[in-house]
Amino acid sequence: TPSLRLGRISERIYNFMDAQFYGEISLGTPEQNFSVIFDTGSADLWVPSSYCVSEACANHRCFKAFKSTSFIHDGRRFGIHYGSGHLLGTMARDTLKIGGLTIPNQEFGESVYEPSEAFLSAKFDGVLGLAYQSLAEILGSPVFDNMIEQKIVDQPVFSFYLSRKSSHTRPAGELLLGGTNEALYIGPIKWHPVTAKGYWQIRMDSVAVQGVSLFCPVGCEAIVDTGTSLIAGPTSDIVRLQQLIGATPSHFGEFVVDCARLSSLPQVTFVLNGTEYTLTSEQYIRKERLGKNEICFSGFQAVDIISSKEPLWILGDVFLTEYYSIFDKEHDQVGLARA
Amino acid sequence: ALVSVPLRRTRSIRTRLRADGLLNEFLKDHTPDMISRRYAQCFPSG
């Protein structure tokens, strides 16, 4: 649902049906732990409230304001639309802890109503948004802005490493607040200036299939979004792209390809600021086991979002598992390097 | 002032619903519009 905020039309992306990566934070004194999606496509922090009446909240850890000595009541209401429902709650302030860092007086939302059954089976309790403040539904500073304001981090930079592989001993990814982890990327970092400070939005020159530039031929806008699992683009382009990789729609509305044909599928290249970021079929196809069968799902999905009269592409986890991403708030730029 | 937060990976909601054979039913019942209509009376005005 488009909404008018700060004199411009913006649309938030809240579709966590495909979200996979999450980490731990704590709120209050003493600490109450929550698992959250660290989402560069939104700017709010919310967790379920102990006063939540929805069935989804019963399956998750809920914030008990009455048990926190540092809790500050706000009382203003907030509502967030997301892909398959709506979230309602009240605002509050309390001490937030991420890793070893303490952020006092952080504004956040306590959701009291989560009508979507999608949250029933979600592994995460809430969402921590890392986009620009103009996307925030809740009034006040987003978490990372607060960290910068309070000089909690050395550099106003955070980085994501997302991996397809994980084990009991090795985490599937890393969010580094305050810098970059050189052990997790190879080669030079290419920087891309943010073109609109809402999402982490950058300019894309074109999208090529097997070296032939077919989409976004005169340039378009793309956002780098850790809260979106796939790579998304305008419906007309994505439908054609699915045809080119031989993907056919399933009755779930998802696109599947024949796993046996994987090695013969074309490469897809995203050209950003003159730099080519190529994904092979092994990288843009997601394999999932369904009973005895293995199904190969296309990593592309159609999402129609328009920013400044131009349709947006979303570079989600399918892209970010291949490229280490650095979000620089000081210089308003996104850095990408081979993960 | 540099902190690393380990991220875990889990099967997505969609994957879990699909594996349980519930995805089709879920998508039939949970289009955004249907949720909005069902709960419209519960939303604050505006």
mmCIF file of C-alpha atoms in Angstrom:
data_model
loop_
_atom_site.group_PDB
_atom_site.id
_atom_site.type_symbol
_atom_site.label_atom_id
_atom_site.label_comp_id
_atom_site.label_asym_id
_atom_site.label_seq_id
_atom_site.Cartn_x
_atom_site.Cartn_y
_atom_site.Cartn_z
ATOM 1 C CA THR A 1 0.000 0.000 0.000
ATOM 2 C CA PRO A 2 1.660 3.250 -1.023
ATOM 3 C CA SER A 3 1.724 5.866 1.696
ATOM 4 C CA LEU A 4 2.633 9.508 1.690
ATOM 5 C CA ARG A 5 5.529 10.330 3.968
ATOM 6 C CA LEU A 6 7.920 13.248 3.957
ATOM 7 C CA GLY A 7 6.369 14.549 0.777
ATOM 8 C CA ARG A 8 7.043 11.546 -1.364
ATOM 9 C CA ILE A 9 5.432 8.242 -2.169
ATOM 10 C CA SER A 10 7.195 5.301 -0.673
ATOM 11 C CA GLU A 11 6.337 1.674 -0.230
ATOM 12 C CA ARG A 12 7.810 -0.547 2.420
ATOM 13 C CA ILE A 13 8.644 -4.149 1.761
ATOM 14 C CA TYR A 14 7.315 -6.425 4.415
ATOM 15 C CA ASN A 15 7.103 -9.875 2.973
ATOM 16 C CA PHE A 16 8.900 -12.320 5.185
ATOM 17 C CA MET A 17 7.480 -15.490 3.587
ATOM 18 C CA ASP A 18 10.933 -16.210 2.138
ATOM 19 C CA ALA A 19 13.183 -14.688 4.787
ATOM 20 C CA GLN A 20 15.860 -17.072 6.002
ATOM 21 C CA PHE A 21 18.593 -15.236 7.895
ATOM 22 C CA TYR A 22 18.144 -13.977 11.422
ATOM 23 C CA GLY A 23 20.178 -13.146 14.532
ATOM 24 C CA GLU A 24 19.796 -12.414 18.233
ATOM 25 C CA ILE A 25 19.232 -9.121 20.027
ATOM 26 C CA SER A 26 18.055 -8.283 23.512
ATOM 27 C CA LEU A 27 15.829 -5.572 24.919
ATOM 28 C CA GLY A 28 15.288 -4.309 28.464
ATOM 29 C CA THR A 29 16.972 -4.676 31.850
ATOM 30 C CA PRO A 30 17.491 -7.496 32.620
ATOM 31 C CA GLU A 31 17.889 -8.573 29.023
ATOM 32 C CA GLN A 32 15.063 -10.279 27.153
ATOM 33 C CA ASN A 33 16.268 -12.093 24.036
ATOM 34 C CA PHE A 34 14.660 -12.041 20.594
ATOM 35 C CA SER A 35 15.585 -13.332 17.175
ATOM 36 C CA VAL A 36 15.103 -10.782 14.434
ATOM 37 C CA ILE A 37 15.523 -10.432 10.698
ATOM 38 C CA PHE A 38 18.133 -7.727 10.040
ATOM 39 C CA ASP A 39 16.359 -6.030 7.174
ATOM 40 C CA THR A 40 17.877 -3.313 4.975
ATOM 41 C CA GLY A 41 14.471 -2.902 3.272
ATOM 42 C CA SER A 42 12.744 -1.358 6.297
ATOM 43 C CA ALA A 43 13.687 0.969 9.134
ATOM 44 C CA ASP A 44 11.670 -0.077 12.172
ATOM 45 C CA LEU A 45 12.465 -2.348 15.096
ATOM 46 C CA TRP A 46 9.570 -4.364 16.428
ATOM 47 C CA VAL A 47 9.085 -7.458 18.580
ATOM 48 C CA PRO A 48 5.923 -9.113 19.898
ATOM 49 C CA SER A 49 4.472 -7.727 23.120
ATOM 50 C CA SER A 50 3.433 -9.875 26.063
ATOM 51 C CA TYR A 51 0.052 -8.187 25.612
ATOM 52 C CA CYS A 52 -0.267 -9.555 22.075
ATOM 53 C CA VAL A 53 -3.528 -11.409 21.620
ATOM 54 C CA SER A 54 -2.752 -13.132 18.333
ATOM 55 C CA GLU A 55 -2.056 -16.819 17.974
ATOM 56 C CA ALA A 56 1.240 -16.031 16.238
ATOM 57 C CA CYS A 57 2.555 -14.335 19.378
ATOM 58 C CA ALA A 58 1.992 -17.466 21.452
ATOM 59 C CA ASN A 59 4.685 -19.220 19.395
ATOM 60 C CA HIS A 60 7.255 -16.482 19.918
ATOM 61 C CA ARG A 61 9.179 -14.758 22.650
ATOM 62 C CA CYS A 62 7.259 -11.692 23.765
ATOM 63 C CA PHE A 63 8.574 -8.528 25.378
ATOM 64 C CA LYS A 64 7.503 -8.137 29.007
ATOM 65 C CA ALA A 65 7.657 -4.400 29.627
ATOM 66 C CA PHE A 66 6.725 -4.829 33.290
ATOM 67 C CA LYS A 67 9.877 -6.863 33.892
ATOM 68 C CA SER A 68 12.238 -4.209 32.526
ATOM 69 C CA THR A 69 13.536 -1.479 34.837
ATOM 70 C CA SER A 70 14.780 0.601 31.882
ATOM 71 C CA PHE A 71 11.460 0.533 29.992
ATOM 72 C CA ILE A 72 9.951 3.898 29.015
ATOM 73 C CA HIS A 73 6.321 3.912 27.984
ATOM 74 C CA ASP A 74 5.445 5.866 24.845
ATOM 75 C CA GLY A 75 1.934 4.780 24.040
ATOM 76 C CA ARG A 76 1.716 6.018 20.448
ATOM 77 C CA ARG A 77 0.218 3.499 18.056
ATOM 78 C CA PHE A 78 1.934 2.097 15.007
ATOM 79 C CA GLY A 79 0.756 -0.094 12.165
ATOM 80 C CA ILE A 80 2.848 -1.869 9.565
ATOM 81 C CA HIS A 81 1.540 -3.421 6.368
ATOM 82 C CA TYR A 82 3.417 -6.425 5.109
ATOM 83 C CA GLY A 83 3.060 -8.924 2.309
ATOM 84 C CA SER A 84 0.277 -11.005 3.766
ATOM 85 C CA GLY A 85 -1.200 -9.002 6.583
ATOM 86 C CA HIS A 86 -0.984 -6.130 8.958
ATOM 87 C CA LEU A 87 0.713 -5.542 12.280
ATOM 88 C CA LEU A 88 -0.551 -3.284 15.038
ATOM 89 C CA GLY A 89 1.155 -2.185 18.210
ATOM 90 C CA THR A 90 2.359 0.522 20.520
ATOM 91 C CA MET A 91 5.660 2.307 20.700
ATOM 92 C CA ALA A 92 8.127 2.188 23.567
ATOM 93 C CA ARG A 93 11.747 2.906 24.447
ATOM 94 C CA ASP A 94 14.231 0.662 26.179
ATOM 95 C CA THR A 95 17.857 -0.460 26.196
ATOM 96 C CA LEU A 96 18.766 -2.515 23.137
ATOM 97 C CA LYS A 97 21.755 -4.863 23.027
ATOM 98 C CA ILE A 98 23.244 -6.236 19.819
ATOM 99 C CA GLY A 99 26.309 -8.400 20.273
ATOM 100 C CA GLY A 100 28.334 -6.575 22.900
ATOM 101 C CA LEU A 101 26.957 -3.140 22.075
ATOM 102 C CA THR A 102 24.411 -1.346 24.239
ATOM 103 C CA ILE A 103 22.097 1.244 22.735
ATOM 104 C CA PRO A 104 20.155 3.027 25.476
ATOM 105 C CA ASN A 105 16.792 4.655 24.833
ATOM 106 C CA GLN A 106 16.044 2.877 21.570
ATOM 107 C CA GLU A 107 12.563 3.421 20.184
ATOM 108 C CA PHE A 108 10.824 0.262 19.065
ATOM 109 C CA GLY A 109 7.402 -1.182 18.452
ATOM 110 C CA GLU A 110 5.691 -3.770 20.609
ATOM 111 C CA SER A 111 3.259 -5.580 18.373
ATOM 112 C CA VAL A 112 -0.002 -6.485 20.056
ATOM 113 C CA TYR A 113 -1.755 -7.829 17.003
ATOM 114 C CA GLU A 114 -0.245 -10.076 14.309
ATOM 115 C CA PRO A 115 -3.184 -11.353 12.306
ATOM 116 C CA SER A 116 -1.222 -13.201 9.648
ATOM 117 C CA GLU A 117 -0.820 -16.919 10.118
ATOM 118 C CA ALA A 118 2.498 -16.503 8.320
ATOM 119 C CA PHE A 119 4.004 -15.493 11.631
ATOM 120 C CA LEU A 120 2.799 -18.704 13.263
ATOM 121 C CA SER A 121 5.543 -20.679 11.564
ATOM 122 C CA ALA A 122 8.176 -17.922 11.508
ATOM 123 C CA LYS A 123 11.421 -18.792 13.295
ATOM 124 C CA PHE A 124 12.114 -15.145 14.056
ATOM 125 C CA ASP A 125 10.281 -13.040 16.618
ATOM 126 C CA GLY A 126 10.593 -9.594 15.044
ATOM 127 C CA VAL A 127 12.379 -7.365 12.577
ATOM 128 C CA LEU A 128 15.232 -4.881 12.953
ATOM 129 C CA GLY A 129 15.230 -2.422 10.056
ATOM 130 C CA LEU A 130 18.495 -0.947 8.769
ATOM 131 C CA ALA A 131 17.191 1.339 5.999
ATOM 132 C CA TYR A 132 17.104 5.152 6.104
ATOM 133 C CA GLN A 133 14.860 6.973 8.548
ATOM 134 C CA SER A 134 12.490 8.183 5.809
ATOM 135 C CA LEU A 135 11.160 4.607 5.572
ATOM 136 C CA ALA A 136 10.437 4.369 9.302
ATOM 137 C CA GLU A 137 6.849 3.891 10.346
ATOM 138 C CA ILE A 138 7.758 4.504 13.979
ATOM 139 C CA LEU A 139 8.747 8.054 14.801
ATOM 140 C CA GLY A 140 12.281 8.376 16.129
ATOM 141 C CA SER A 141 15.686 7.160 15.077
ATOM 142 C CA PRO A 142 16.205 3.748 13.515
ATOM 143 C CA VAL A 143 18.648 1.532 15.400
ATOM 144 C CA PHE A 144 21.772 2.214 13.330
ATOM 145 C CA ASP A 145 21.130 5.988 13.266
ATOM 146 C CA ASN A 146 20.949 5.864 17.056
ATOM 147 C CA MET A 147 24.219 3.944 17.204
ATOM 148 C CA ILE A 148 25.904 6.600 15.057
ATOM 149 C CA GLU A 149 24.366 9.479 17.046
ATOM 150 C CA GLN A 150 25.526 7.978 20.317
ATOM 151 C CA LYS A 151 28.975 7.201 18.823
ATOM 152 C CA ILE A 152 28.585 3.529 19.670
ATOM 153 C CA VAL A 153 30.254 2.373 16.450
ATOM 154 C CA ASP A 154 33.683 3.469 15.124
ATOM 155 C CA GLN A 155 32.518 3.911 11.570
ATOM 156 C CA PRO A 156 28.949 4.494 10.348
ATOM 157 C CA VAL A 157 29.171 1.318 8.309
ATOM 158 C CA PHE A 158 27.653 -2.152 8.554
ATOM 159 C CA SER A 159 28.290 -5.207 6.402
ATOM 160 C CA PHE A 160 26.502 -8.423 5.550
ATOM 161 C CA TYR A 161 27.944 -11.800 4.736
ATOM 162 C CA LEU A 162 25.279 -14.360 3.820
ATOM 163 C CA SER A 163 26.181 -17.915 2.987
ATOM 164 C CA ARG A 164 24.269 -20.775 1.421
ATOM 165 C CA LYS A 165 26.210 -23.174 3.590
ATOM 166 C CA SER A 166 25.864 -23.494 7.331
ATOM 167 C CA SER A 167 26.718 -26.065 9.959
ATOM 168 C CA HIS A 168 26.370 -26.515 13.696
ATOM 169 C CA THR A 169 29.801 -24.992 14.226
ATOM 170 C CA ARG A 170 29.717 -22.305 11.560
ATOM 171 C CA PRO A 171 27.010 -19.633 11.355
ATOM 172 C CA ALA A 172 25.292 -19.071 8.023
ATOM 173 C CA GLY A 173 26.188 -15.443 7.927
ATOM 174 C CA GLU A 174 27.437 -12.381 9.711
ATOM 175 C CA LEU A 175 26.246 -8.851 10.254
ATOM 176 C CA LEU A 176 29.183 -6.672 11.245
ATOM 177 C CA LEU A 177 28.268 -3.339 12.810
ATOM 178 C CA GLY A 178 30.909 -0.605 12.590
ATOM 179 C CA GLY A 179 33.107 -1.914 9.781
ATOM 180 C CA THR A 180 33.908 -4.675 7.327
ATOM 181 C CA ASN A 181 35.362 -8.143 7.780
ATOM 182 C CA GLU A 182 38.149 -8.550 5.233
ATOM 183 C CA ALA A 183 38.262 -12.298 5.806
ATOM 184 C CA LEU A 184 34.850 -12.668 4.231
ATOM 185 C CA TYR A 185 35.366 -11.115 0.800
ATOM 186 C CA ILE A 186 37.785 -11.332 -2.082
ATOM 187 C CA GLY A 187 39.129 -8.567 -4.267
ATOM 188 C CA PRO A 188 38.374 -4.885 -4.380
ATOM 189 C CA ILE A 189 35.157 -3.364 -3.069
ATOM 190 C CA LYS A 190 33.200 -1.535 -5.747
ATOM 191 C CA TRP A 191 31.221 1.396 -4.377
ATOM 192 C CA HIS A 192 27.802 2.459 -5.627
ATOM 193 C CA PRO A 193 26.316 5.796 -4.534
ATOM 194 C CA VAL A 194 22.856 5.744 -2.967
ATOM 195 C CA THR A 195 20.493 7.538 -5.337
ATOM 196 C CA ALA A 196 17.509 7.943 -2.974
ATOM 197 C CA LYS A 197 17.822 7.729 0.786
ATOM 198 C CA GLY A 198 14.985 5.436 1.758
ATOM 199 C CA TYR A 199 15.957 1.946 0.816
ATOM 200 C CA TRP A 200 19.604 1.349 0.049
ATOM 201 C CA GLN A 201 18.871 2.309 -3.549
ATOM 202 C CA ILE A 202 21.520 2.363 -6.272
ATOM 203 C CA ARG A 203 21.674 2.829 -10.029
ATOM 204 C CA MET A 204 21.661 -0.222 -12.260
ATOM 205 C CA ASP A 205 22.901 0.106 -15.855
ATOM 206 C CA SER A 206 21.319 -3.033 -17.286
ATOM 207 C CA VAL A 207 20.469 -6.700 -16.798
ATOM 208 C CA ALA A 208 21.980 -9.104 -19.320
ATOM 209 C CA VAL A 209 21.208 -12.732 -20.064
ATOM 210 C CA GLN A 210 24.174 -14.710 -21.404
ATOM 211 C CA GLY A 211 25.935 -11.428 -22.159
ATOM 212 C CA VAL A 212 23.057 -9.828 -24.053
ATOM 213 C CA SER A 213 21.608 -6.742 -22.395
ATOM 214 C CA LEU A 214 17.850 -7.353 -22.392
ATOM 215 C CA PHE A 215 16.345 -5.562 -19.416
ATOM 216 C CA CYS A 216 16.680 -2.080 -17.942
ATOM 217 C CA PRO A 217 18.478 -1.024 -21.196
ATOM 218 C CA VAL A 218 18.716 2.693 -20.373
ATOM 219 C CA GLY A 219 19.361 2.163 -16.687
ATOM 220 C CA CYS A 220 17.009 1.765 -13.747
ATOM 221 C CA GLU A 221 16.999 1.740 -9.965
ATOM 222 C CA ALA A 222 17.790 -1.245 -7.743
ATOM 223 C CA ILE A 223 17.704 -1.694 -3.990
ATOM 224 C CA VAL A 224 19.955 -3.919 -1.925
ATOM 225 C CA ASP A 225 17.616 -5.690 0.472
ATOM 226 C CA THR A 226 18.599 -8.342 3.017
ATOM 227 C CA GLY A 227 14.924 -8.812 3.966
ATOM 228 C CA THR A 228 14.023 -10.112 0.492
ATOM 229 C CA SER A 229 15.059 -13.629 -0.322
ATOM 230 C CA LEU A 230 14.993 -13.615 -4.113
ATOM 231 C CA ILE A 231 15.876 -11.186 -6.879
ATOM 232 C CA ALA A 232 12.809 -9.210 -7.830
ATOM 233 C CA GLY A 233 11.956 -7.012 -10.774
ATOM 234 C CA PRO A 234 9.051 -5.602 -12.781
ATOM 235 C CA THR A 235 6.530 -8.269 -13.798
ATOM 236 C CA SER A 236 6.957 -7.775 -17.551
ATOM 237 C CA ASP A 237 10.744 -8.221 -17.297
ATOM 238 C CA ILE A 238 10.658 -11.111 -14.844
ATOM 239 C CA VAL A 239 8.102 -13.075 -16.887
ATOM 240 C CA ARG A 240 10.394 -12.785 -19.901
ATOM 241 C CA LEU A 241 13.433 -13.662 -17.822
ATOM 242 C CA GLN A 242 11.674 -16.790 -16.530
ATOM 243 C CA GLN A 243 10.989 -17.778 -20.151
ATOM 244 C CA LEU A 244 14.648 -17.263 -21.053
ATOM 245 C CA ILE A 245 15.833 -19.553 -18.275
ATOM 246 C CA GLY A 246 13.112 -22.064 -19.137
ATOM 247 C CA ALA A 247 11.219 -21.655 -15.873
ATOM 248 C CA THR A 248 7.545 -22.550 -15.817
ATOM 249 C CA PRO A 249 4.945 -21.513 -13.230
ATOM 250 C CA SER A 250 3.901 -24.016 -10.577
ATOM 251 C CA HIS A 251 0.417 -24.025 -9.116
ATOM 252 C CA PHE A 252 1.851 -22.122 -6.130
ATOM 253 C CA GLY A 253 2.646 -19.217 -8.443
ATOM 254 C CA GLU A 254 6.368 -19.929 -8.139
ATOM 255 C CA PHE A 255 8.568 -20.660 -11.124
ATOM 256 C CA VAL A 256 10.406 -23.978 -11.381
ATOM 257 C CA VAL A 257 13.022 -25.342 -13.740
ATOM 258 C CA ASP A 258 13.997 -28.897 -14.582
ATOM 259 C CA CYS A 259 16.955 -29.651 -12.282
ATOM 260 C CA ALA A 260 18.535 -31.800 -14.993
ATOM 261 C CA ARG A 261 18.889 -28.741 -17.211
ATOM 262 C CA LEU A 262 20.687 -26.612 -14.631
ATOM 263 C CA SER A 263 24.119 -26.696 -16.283
ATOM 264 C CA SER A 264 22.696 -25.508 -19.607
ATOM 265 C CA LEU A 265 20.935 -22.424 -18.235
ATOM 266 C CA PRO A 266 22.287 -18.974 -19.128
ATOM 267 C CA GLN A 267 24.197 -16.654 -16.815
ATOM 268 C CA VAL A 268 22.413 -13.530 -15.650
ATOM 269 C CA THR A 269 24.487 -10.366 -15.221
ATOM 270 C CA PHE A 270 23.566 -7.243 -13.290
ATOM 271 C CA VAL A 271 25.595 -4.222 -14.391
ATOM 272 C CA LEU A 272 25.923 -1.701 -11.581
ATOM 273 C CA ASN A 273 27.933 1.459 -12.156
ATOM 274 C CA GLY A 274 29.842 -0.193 -14.964
ATOM 275 C CA THR A 275 30.721 -3.278 -12.913
ATOM 276 C CA GLU A 276 29.332 -6.642 -13.915
ATOM 277 C CA TYR A 277 27.906 -8.941 -11.243
ATOM 278 C CA THR A 278 27.247 -12.303 -12.831
ATOM 279 C CA LEU A 279 25.215 -15.149 -11.371
ATOM 280 C CA THR A 280 25.399 -18.653 -12.761
ATOM 281 C CA SER A 281 22.376 -20.944 -12.790
ATOM 282 C CA GLU A 282 23.742 -22.768 -9.710
ATOM 283 C CA GLN A 283 23.659 -19.412 -7.956
ATOM 284 C CA TYR A 284 20.255 -18.102 -9.015
ATOM 285 C CA ILE A 285 18.362 -21.404 -8.729
ATOM 286 C CA ARG A 286 17.276 -22.586 -5.270
ATOM 287 C CA LYS A 287 17.135 -26.324 -4.771
ATOM 288 C CA GLU A 288 14.661 -27.633 -2.242
ATOM 289 C CA ARG A 289 13.813 -31.135 -1.197
ATOM 290 C CA LEU A 290 10.106 -31.933 -1.189
ATOM 291 C CA GLY A 291 9.611 -35.469 0.057
ATOM 292 C CA LYS A 292 11.789 -37.685 -2.153
ATOM 293 C CA ASN A 293 12.015 -35.134 -4.944
ATOM 294 C CA GLU A 294 14.330 -32.238 -5.433
ATOM 295 C CA ILE A 295 12.688 -29.163 -6.897
ATOM 296 C CA CYS A 296 14.591 -26.313 -8.535
ATOM 297 C CA PHE A 297 12.959 -22.951 -7.978
ATOM 298 C CA SER A 298 13.819 -19.854 -9.944
ATOM 299 C CA GLY A 299 15.519 -17.201 -7.818
ATOM 300 C CA PHE A 300 13.630 -14.459 -9.646
ATOM 301 C CA GLN A 301 10.234 -13.116 -8.694
ATOM 302 C CA ALA A 302 7.946 -10.419 -10.010
ATOM 303 C CA VAL A 303 7.360 -7.493 -7.655
ATOM 304 C CA ASP A 304 6.048 -4.199 -8.972
ATOM 305 C CA ILE A 305 7.381 -1.333 -6.901
ATOM 306 C CA ILE A 306 7.815 2.093 -8.393
ATOM 307 C CA SER A 307 10.225 4.714 -7.063
ATOM 308 C CA SER A 308 10.507 8.141 -8.690
ATOM 309 C CA LYS A 309 8.430 6.940 -11.674
ATOM 310 C CA GLU A 310 10.831 4.059 -12.327
ATOM 311 C CA PRO A 311 10.237 0.401 -11.499
ATOM 312 C CA LEU A 312 12.611 -0.982 -8.901
ATOM 313 C CA TRP A 313 14.662 -4.145 -8.980
ATOM 314 C CA ILE A 314 15.421 -5.800 -5.652
ATOM 315 C CA LEU A 315 18.742 -7.520 -5.091
ATOM 316 C CA GLY A 316 17.862 -9.909 -2.279
ATOM 317 C CA ASP A 317 19.576 -12.850 -0.587
ATOM 318 C CA VAL A 318 20.045 -14.811 -3.849
ATOM 319 C CA PHE A 319 22.353 -11.991 -4.977
ATOM 320 C CA LEU A 320 23.816 -11.231 -1.554
ATOM 321 C CA THR A 321 24.953 -14.796 -0.876
ATOM 322 C CA GLU A 322 27.402 -14.289 -3.757
ATOM 323 C CA TYR A 323 28.426 -10.716 -2.964
ATOM 324 C CA TYR A 324 29.555 -9.307 0.391
ATOM 325 C CA SER A 325 27.662 -6.061 0.931
ATOM 326 C CA ILE A 326 28.752 -2.950 2.825
ATOM 327 C CA PHE A 327 26.320 -0.194 3.749
ATOM 328 C CA ASP A 328 28.094 3.119 4.329
ATOM 329 C CA LYS A 329 25.913 5.713 6.061
ATOM 330 C CA GLU A 330 28.650 8.372 6.111
ATOM 331 C CA HIS A 331 29.178 8.525 2.364
ATOM 332 C CA ASP A 332 25.740 7.134 1.424
ATOM 333 C CA GLN A 333 27.053 4.309 -0.704
ATOM 334 C CA VAL A 334 26.817 0.536 -1.009
ATOM 335 C CA GLY A 335 29.974 -1.511 -1.461
ATOM 336 C CA LEU A 336 29.967 -4.922 -3.122
ATOM 337 C CA ALA A 337 32.742 -7.500 -3.321
ATOM 338 C CA ARG A 338 32.846 -11.199 -4.191
ATOM 339 C CA ALA A 339 31.905 -13.115 -0.994
ATOM 340 C CA ALA B 1 32.963 -0.555 18.755
ATOM 341 C CA LEU B 2 32.926 -3.256 16.139
ATOM 342 C CA VAL B 3 30.516 -6.059 16.721
ATOM 343 C CA SER B 4 29.832 -9.214 14.805
ATOM 344 C CA VAL B 5 26.349 -10.686 14.954
ATOM 345 C CA PRO B 6 26.235 -14.315 13.795
ATOM 346 C CA LEU B 7 23.292 -15.006 11.514
ATOM 347 C CA ARG B 8 21.461 -18.298 11.422
ATOM 348 C CA ARG B 9 19.706 -19.712 8.427
ATOM 349 C CA THR B 10 16.421 -21.476 8.654
ATOM 350 C CA ARG B 11 13.902 -22.865 6.219
ATOM 351 C CA SER B 12 11.616 -20.044 5.150
ATOM 352 C CA ILE B 13 7.932 -19.901 6.077
ATOM 353 C CA ARG B 14 7.104 -20.743 2.456
ATOM 354 C CA THR B 15 9.373 -23.806 2.482
ATOM 355 C CA ARG B 16 7.936 -25.089 5.728
ATOM 356 C CA LEU B 17 4.345 -24.612 4.572
ATOM 357 C CA ARG B 18 5.169 -26.316 1.278
ATOM 358 C CA ALA B 19 6.829 -29.276 3.010
ATOM 359 C CA ASP B 20 3.778 -29.689 5.260
ATOM 360 C CA GLY B 21 1.484 -29.563 2.222
ATOM 361 C CA LEU B 22 -0.138 -26.370 3.517
ATOM 362 C CA LEU B 23 1.198 -23.777 1.094
ATOM 363 C CA ASN B 24 -1.558 -24.040 -1.485
ATOM 364 C CA GLU B 25 -4.234 -23.641 1.152
ATOM 365 C CA PHE B 26 -2.312 -20.824 2.824
ATOM 366 C CA LEU B 27 -1.920 -18.825 -0.381
ATOM 367 C CA LYS B 28 -5.584 -19.323 -1.205
ATOM 368 C CA ASP B 29 -6.606 -17.854 2.131
ATOM 369 C CA HIS B 30 -3.905 -15.282 2.660
ATOM 370 C CA THR B 31 -3.779 -12.850 -0.167
ATOM 371 C CA PRO B 32 -3.134 -9.375 1.245
ATOM 372 C CA ASP B 33 -6.548 -8.209 0.120
ATOM 373 C CA MET B 34 -8.325 -11.023 1.897
ATOM 374 C CA ILE B 35 -6.492 -10.272 5.164
ATOM 375 C CA SER B 36 -7.364 -6.593 4.837
ATOM 376 C CA ARG B 37 -11.028 -7.338 4.274
ATOM 377 C CA ARG B 38 -11.254 -9.872 7.060
ATOM 378 C CA TYR B 39 -9.647 -7.639 9.656
ATOM 379 C CA ALA B 40 -10.743 -4.228 8.326
ATOM 380 C CA GLN B 41 -13.075 -3.633 11.242
ATOM 381 C CA CYS B 42 -10.206 -4.166 13.719
ATOM 382 C CA PHE B 43 -7.928 -1.476 12.273
ATOM 383 C CA PRO B 44 -7.840 1.991 13.802
ATOM 384 C CA SER B 45 -9.603 4.555 11.630
ATOM 385 C CA GLY B 46 -7.282 5.884 8.933
#
